[in-house]
Coordinates of C-alpha atoms in Angstrom, one line a residue:
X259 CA 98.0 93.3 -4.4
X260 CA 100.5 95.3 -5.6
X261 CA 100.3 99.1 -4.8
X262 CA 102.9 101.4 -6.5
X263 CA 101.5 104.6 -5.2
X264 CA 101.8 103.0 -1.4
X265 CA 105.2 101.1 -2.3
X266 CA 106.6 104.4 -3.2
X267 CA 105.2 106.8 -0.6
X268 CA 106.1 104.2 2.0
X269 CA 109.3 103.6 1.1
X270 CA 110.2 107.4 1.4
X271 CA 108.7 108.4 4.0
X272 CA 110.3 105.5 6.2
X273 CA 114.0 106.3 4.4
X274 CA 113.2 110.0 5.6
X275 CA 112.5 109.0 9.0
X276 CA 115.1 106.7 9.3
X277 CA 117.9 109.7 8.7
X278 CA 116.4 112.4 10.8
X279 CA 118.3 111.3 13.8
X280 CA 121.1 111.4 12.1
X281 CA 121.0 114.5 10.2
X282 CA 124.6 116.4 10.2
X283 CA 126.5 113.3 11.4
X284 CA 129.3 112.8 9.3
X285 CA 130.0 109.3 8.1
X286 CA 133.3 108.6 10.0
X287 CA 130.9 108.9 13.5
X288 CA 128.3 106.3 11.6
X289 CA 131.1 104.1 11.0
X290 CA 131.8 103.6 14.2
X291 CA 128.2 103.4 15.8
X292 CA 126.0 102.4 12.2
X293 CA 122.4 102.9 12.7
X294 CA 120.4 99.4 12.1
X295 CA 116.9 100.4 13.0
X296 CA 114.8 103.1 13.2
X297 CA 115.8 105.4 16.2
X298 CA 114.8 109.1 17.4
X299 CA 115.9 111.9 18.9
X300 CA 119.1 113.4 18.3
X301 CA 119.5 115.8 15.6
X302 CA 116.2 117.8 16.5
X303 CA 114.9 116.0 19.6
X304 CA 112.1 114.3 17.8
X305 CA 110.9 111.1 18.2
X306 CA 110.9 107.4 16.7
X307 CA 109.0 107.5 13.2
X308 CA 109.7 111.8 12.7
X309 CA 110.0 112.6 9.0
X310 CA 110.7 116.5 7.5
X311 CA 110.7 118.6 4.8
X312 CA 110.9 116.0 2.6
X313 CA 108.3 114.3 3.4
X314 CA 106.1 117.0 4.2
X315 CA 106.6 118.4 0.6
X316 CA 105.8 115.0 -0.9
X317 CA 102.5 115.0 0.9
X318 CA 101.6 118.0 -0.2
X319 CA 102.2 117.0 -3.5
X320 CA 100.8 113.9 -3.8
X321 CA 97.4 115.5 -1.9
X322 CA 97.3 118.4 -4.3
X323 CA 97.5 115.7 -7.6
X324 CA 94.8 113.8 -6.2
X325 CA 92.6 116.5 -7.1
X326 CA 94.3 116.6 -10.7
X327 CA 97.2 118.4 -11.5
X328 CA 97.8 121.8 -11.2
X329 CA 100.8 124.1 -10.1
X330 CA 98.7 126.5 -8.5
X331 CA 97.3 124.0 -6.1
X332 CA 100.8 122.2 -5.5
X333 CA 102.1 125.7 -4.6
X334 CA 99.5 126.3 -1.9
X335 CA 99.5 123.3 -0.2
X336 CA 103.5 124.6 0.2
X337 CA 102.3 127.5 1.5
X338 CA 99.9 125.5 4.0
X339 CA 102.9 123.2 5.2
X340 CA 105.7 126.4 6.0
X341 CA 103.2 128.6 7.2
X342 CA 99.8 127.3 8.8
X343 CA 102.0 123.8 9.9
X344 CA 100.0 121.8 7.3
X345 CA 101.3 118.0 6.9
X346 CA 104.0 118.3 9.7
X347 CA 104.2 115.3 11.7
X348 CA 103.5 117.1 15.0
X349 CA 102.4 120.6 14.4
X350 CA 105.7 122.6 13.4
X351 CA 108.1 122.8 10.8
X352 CA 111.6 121.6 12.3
X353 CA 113.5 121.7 9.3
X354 CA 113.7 123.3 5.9
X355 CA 116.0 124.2 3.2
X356 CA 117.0 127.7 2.6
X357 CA 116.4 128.0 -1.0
X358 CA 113.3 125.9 -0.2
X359 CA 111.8 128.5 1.8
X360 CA 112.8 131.4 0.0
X361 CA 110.7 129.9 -3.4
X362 CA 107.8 129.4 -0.7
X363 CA 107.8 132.9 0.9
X364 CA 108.0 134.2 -2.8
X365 CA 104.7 132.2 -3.3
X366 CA 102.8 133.3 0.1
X367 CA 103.7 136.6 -1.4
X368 CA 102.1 136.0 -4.5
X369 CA 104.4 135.1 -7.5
X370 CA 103.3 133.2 -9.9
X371 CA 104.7 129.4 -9.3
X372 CA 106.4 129.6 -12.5
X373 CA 108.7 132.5 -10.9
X374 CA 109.3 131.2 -7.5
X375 CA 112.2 128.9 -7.9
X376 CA 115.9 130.2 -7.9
X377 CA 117.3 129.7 -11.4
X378 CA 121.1 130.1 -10.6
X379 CA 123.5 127.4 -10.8
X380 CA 123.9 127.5 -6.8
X381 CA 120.5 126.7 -6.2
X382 CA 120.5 123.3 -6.7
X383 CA 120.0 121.7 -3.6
X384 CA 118.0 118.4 -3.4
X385 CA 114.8 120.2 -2.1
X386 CA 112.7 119.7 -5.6
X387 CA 114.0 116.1 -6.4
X388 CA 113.3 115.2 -2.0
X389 CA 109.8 115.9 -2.8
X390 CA 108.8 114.8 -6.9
X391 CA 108.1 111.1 -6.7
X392 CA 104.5 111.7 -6.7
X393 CA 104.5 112.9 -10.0
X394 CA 105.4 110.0 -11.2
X395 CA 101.6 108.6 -11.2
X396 CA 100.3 111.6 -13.3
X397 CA 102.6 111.0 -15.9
X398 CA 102.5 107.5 -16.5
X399 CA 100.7 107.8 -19.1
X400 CA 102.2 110.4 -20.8
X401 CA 104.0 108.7 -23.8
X402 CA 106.0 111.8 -24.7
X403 CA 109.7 112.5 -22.8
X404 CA 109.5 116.0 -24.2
X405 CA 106.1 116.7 -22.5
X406 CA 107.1 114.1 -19.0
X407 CA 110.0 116.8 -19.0
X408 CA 108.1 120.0 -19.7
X409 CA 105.9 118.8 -16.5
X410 CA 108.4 118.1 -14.3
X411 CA 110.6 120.9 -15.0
X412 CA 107.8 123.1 -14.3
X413 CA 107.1 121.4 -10.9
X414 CA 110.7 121.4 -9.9
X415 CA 110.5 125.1 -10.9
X416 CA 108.4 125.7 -7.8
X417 CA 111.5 126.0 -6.0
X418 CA 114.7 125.1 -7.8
X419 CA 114.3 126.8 -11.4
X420 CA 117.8 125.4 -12.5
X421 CA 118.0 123.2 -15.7
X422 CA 120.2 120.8 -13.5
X423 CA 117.9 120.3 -10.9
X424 CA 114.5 119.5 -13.8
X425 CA 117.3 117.5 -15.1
X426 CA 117.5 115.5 -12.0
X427 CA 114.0 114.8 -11.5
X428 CA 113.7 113.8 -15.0
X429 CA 116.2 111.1 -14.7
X430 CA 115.1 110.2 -11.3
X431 CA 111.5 109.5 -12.2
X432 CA 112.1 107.7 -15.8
X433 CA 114.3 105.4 -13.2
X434 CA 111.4 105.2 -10.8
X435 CA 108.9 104.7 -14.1
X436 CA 111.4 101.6 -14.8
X437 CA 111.2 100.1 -11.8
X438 CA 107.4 100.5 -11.3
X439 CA 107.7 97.8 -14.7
X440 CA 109.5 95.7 -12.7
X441 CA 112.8 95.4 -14.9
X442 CA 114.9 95.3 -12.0
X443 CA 117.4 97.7 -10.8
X444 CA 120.4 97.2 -13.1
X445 CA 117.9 97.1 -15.9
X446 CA 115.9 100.3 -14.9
X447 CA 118.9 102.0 -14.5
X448 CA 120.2 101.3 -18.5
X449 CA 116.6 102.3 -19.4
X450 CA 116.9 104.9 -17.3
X451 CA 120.2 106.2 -19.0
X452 CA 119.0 106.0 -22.3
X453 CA 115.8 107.6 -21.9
X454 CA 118.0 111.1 -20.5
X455 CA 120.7 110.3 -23.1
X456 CA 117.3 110.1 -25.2
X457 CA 115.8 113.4 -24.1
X458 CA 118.9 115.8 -23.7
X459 CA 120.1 115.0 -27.2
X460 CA 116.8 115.7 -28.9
X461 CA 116.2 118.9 -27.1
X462 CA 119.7 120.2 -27.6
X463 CA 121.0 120.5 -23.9
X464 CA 123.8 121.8 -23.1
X465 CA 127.2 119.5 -22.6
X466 CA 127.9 121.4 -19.4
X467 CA 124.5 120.2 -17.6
X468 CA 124.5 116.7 -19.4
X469 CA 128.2 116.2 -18.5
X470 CA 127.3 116.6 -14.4
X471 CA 125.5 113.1 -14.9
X472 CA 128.0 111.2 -16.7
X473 CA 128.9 109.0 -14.0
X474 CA 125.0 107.7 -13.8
X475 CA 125.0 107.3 -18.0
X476 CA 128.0 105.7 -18.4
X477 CA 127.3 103.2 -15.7
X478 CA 130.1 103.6 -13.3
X479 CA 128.2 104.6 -10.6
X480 CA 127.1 100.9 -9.6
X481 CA 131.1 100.1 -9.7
X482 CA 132.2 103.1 -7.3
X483 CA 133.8 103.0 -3.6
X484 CA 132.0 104.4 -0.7
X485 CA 134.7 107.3 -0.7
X486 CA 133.6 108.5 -3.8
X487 CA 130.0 109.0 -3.1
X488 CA 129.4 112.0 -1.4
X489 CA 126.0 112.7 1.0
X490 CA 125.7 116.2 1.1
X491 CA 122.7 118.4 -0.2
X492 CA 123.4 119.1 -3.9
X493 CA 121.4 117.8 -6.4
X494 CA 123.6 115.5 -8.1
X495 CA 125.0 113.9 -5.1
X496 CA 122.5 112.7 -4.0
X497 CA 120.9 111.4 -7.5
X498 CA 124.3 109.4 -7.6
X499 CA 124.3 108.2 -3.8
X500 CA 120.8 107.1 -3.6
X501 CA 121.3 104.8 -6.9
X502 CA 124.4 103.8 -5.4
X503 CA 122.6 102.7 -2.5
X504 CA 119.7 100.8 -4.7
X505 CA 122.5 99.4 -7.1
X506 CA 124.5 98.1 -4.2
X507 CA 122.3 96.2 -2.2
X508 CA 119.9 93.4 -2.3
X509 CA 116.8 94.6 -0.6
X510 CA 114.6 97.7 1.2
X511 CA 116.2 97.5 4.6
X512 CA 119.8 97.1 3.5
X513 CA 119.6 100.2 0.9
X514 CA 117.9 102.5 3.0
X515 CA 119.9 102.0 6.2
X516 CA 123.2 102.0 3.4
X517 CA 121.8 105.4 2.6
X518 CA 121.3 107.4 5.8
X519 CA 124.9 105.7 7.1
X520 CA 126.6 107.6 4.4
X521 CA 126.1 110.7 6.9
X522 CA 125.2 114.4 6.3
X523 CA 122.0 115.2 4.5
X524 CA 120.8 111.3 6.1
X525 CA 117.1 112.4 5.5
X526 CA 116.9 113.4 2.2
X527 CA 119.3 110.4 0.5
X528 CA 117.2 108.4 3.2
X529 CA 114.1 109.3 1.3
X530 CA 114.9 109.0 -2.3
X531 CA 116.5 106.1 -1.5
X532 CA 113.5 104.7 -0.2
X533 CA 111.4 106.1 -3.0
X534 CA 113.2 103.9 -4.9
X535 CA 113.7 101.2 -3.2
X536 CA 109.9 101.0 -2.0
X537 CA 109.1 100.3 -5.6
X538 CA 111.5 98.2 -6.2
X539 CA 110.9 95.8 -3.4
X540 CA 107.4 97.2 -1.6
X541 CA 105.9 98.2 1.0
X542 CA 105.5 95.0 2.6
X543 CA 109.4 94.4 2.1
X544 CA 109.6 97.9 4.9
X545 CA 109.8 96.3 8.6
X546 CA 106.9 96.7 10.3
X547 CA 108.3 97.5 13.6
X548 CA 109.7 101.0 11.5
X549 CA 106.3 101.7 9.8
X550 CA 104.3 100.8 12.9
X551 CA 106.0 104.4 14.7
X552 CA 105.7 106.4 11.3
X553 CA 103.8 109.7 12.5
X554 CA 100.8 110.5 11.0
X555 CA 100.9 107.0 9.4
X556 CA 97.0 106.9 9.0
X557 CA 96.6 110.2 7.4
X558 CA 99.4 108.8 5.0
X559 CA 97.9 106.0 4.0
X560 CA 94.3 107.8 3.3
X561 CA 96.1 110.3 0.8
X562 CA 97.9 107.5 -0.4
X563 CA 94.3 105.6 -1.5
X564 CA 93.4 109.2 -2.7
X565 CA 96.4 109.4 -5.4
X566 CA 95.4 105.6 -6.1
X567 CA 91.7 106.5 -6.6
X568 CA 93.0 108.5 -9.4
X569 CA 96.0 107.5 -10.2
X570 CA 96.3 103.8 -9.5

């Protein structure tokens, strides 16, 4: 039966593991040696089947919205996993971003979660859209794009507070939303870019932010050379490379392992790659000999039927 919760949380946490090896190596290096299965070690010495941060985060957040949506309780389970060691894979936190951990010290210190993200136009790493695929299943029943965006923005704003990044997650999970109705990727990506075109025009957005995803809404992105997509840890890059990477490729395995061979942030373009890429093809399209080392894969699986219980 199909399982869009577990296709999705799957799929990301098996992209993420798949680039944690790799993490820092830049693409010529993967050119020459291209990763075709799912290896450890390297980067931080961890084993077959290690996810991070972005992971992590997604647990927490699809744990807290199993017990029904609230900021507060997303924003503590944050707290839990950078300073108690909460959903790591094996009892530390190995890697996290700085403006990540920042908005997360801010909350262990007390701020309210809608003050903790960074609201300047340099803090838009990937670190909100790594982690907001689970929000996907609270709002599928929310008819309204203004109110889908109000949500997300605010969840983003946990610790990236910038229009640009709420703007990312927006797009990223009306694309996932698409795909969960299984109109394909091509299709999901033209509903996709009508339902931002949709949203930023109503509410006014500025041209400057709007203008940053113009290669995703006016369809070129499907059409561009390797060279032109970059991997690194802004926001928009890796939007654009991990639909490049679904757009261009036929099925899980190809677009994940086309993902973390792009180089540099290999975990994070691994995992919303696979986020999208798990629902498009799921869970059962993931090899089982790269599931079968995921860490933690049973704890994964019972918050997974948790969200479902829910959500599903």
């Amino acid at each position: 039966m199909n399982n869009p919760i577990r296709n999705a949380i799957l799929g990301l946490v098996t992209g993420d593991a798949l680039g944690v090896p790799l993490e820092f190596r830049n693409r010529e290096s993967l050119k020459e040696s291209p990763v075709t299965s799912m290896t450890g070690y390297g980067t931080y010495n961890q084993p077959p089947g290690t996810w991070s941060d972005d992971s992590a985060l997604t647990l927490c957040t699809a744990e807290a919205l199993a017990e029904g949506f609230s900021l507060q309780r997303i924003a503590d389970r944050f707290v839990a996993w950078l300073y108690h060691e909460e959903w790591t894979p094996y009892g530390e936190v190995f890697d996290v971003g700085l403006t990540t951990s920042e908005a997360i010290s801010r909350l262990n210190a007390g701020e309210t979660p809608h003050r903790a993200g960074a609201r300047d136009e340099n803090s838009n790493g990937n670190g909100a859209l790594m982690r907001i695929l689970p929000l996907l299943f609270y709002l599928r029943h929310i008819n309204s794009k203004t109110e889908r965006y109000k949500i997300i923005s605010s969840v983003s704003g946990l610790t990236h507070g910038h229009i640009r990044s709420a703007l990312a997650c927006f797009y990223y999970l009306e694309l996932a939303g698409f795909l969960m109705e299984d109109k394909g990727a091509h299709h999901a990506h033209k509903a996709a870019n009508e339902s931002f075109l949709n949203l930023t025009k109503n509410l006014e957005i500025n041209s400057i932010e709007t203008d940053t995803f113009s290669r995703l809404t006016g369809g070129s992105i499907s059409g561009a050379n390797e060279d032109e997509i970059h991997s690194d840890g802004y926001v928009i890059h890796t939007l654009e490379a991990s639909i490049w990477c679904l757009l261009t490729t036929r099925n899980y395995p190809e677009a994940v392992l086309k993902a973390v061979n792009l180089g540099d942030d290999t975990d994070t373009t691994g995992a919303v790659t696979g986020g999208l890429a798990g629902l498009l093809y799921s869970a059962e399209s993931i090899p089982r000999e790269w599931l079968n080392v995921i860490a933690r894969l049973d704890d994964i699986e019972a918050v997974i039927e948790n969200l479902k219980r829910r959500y599903g």
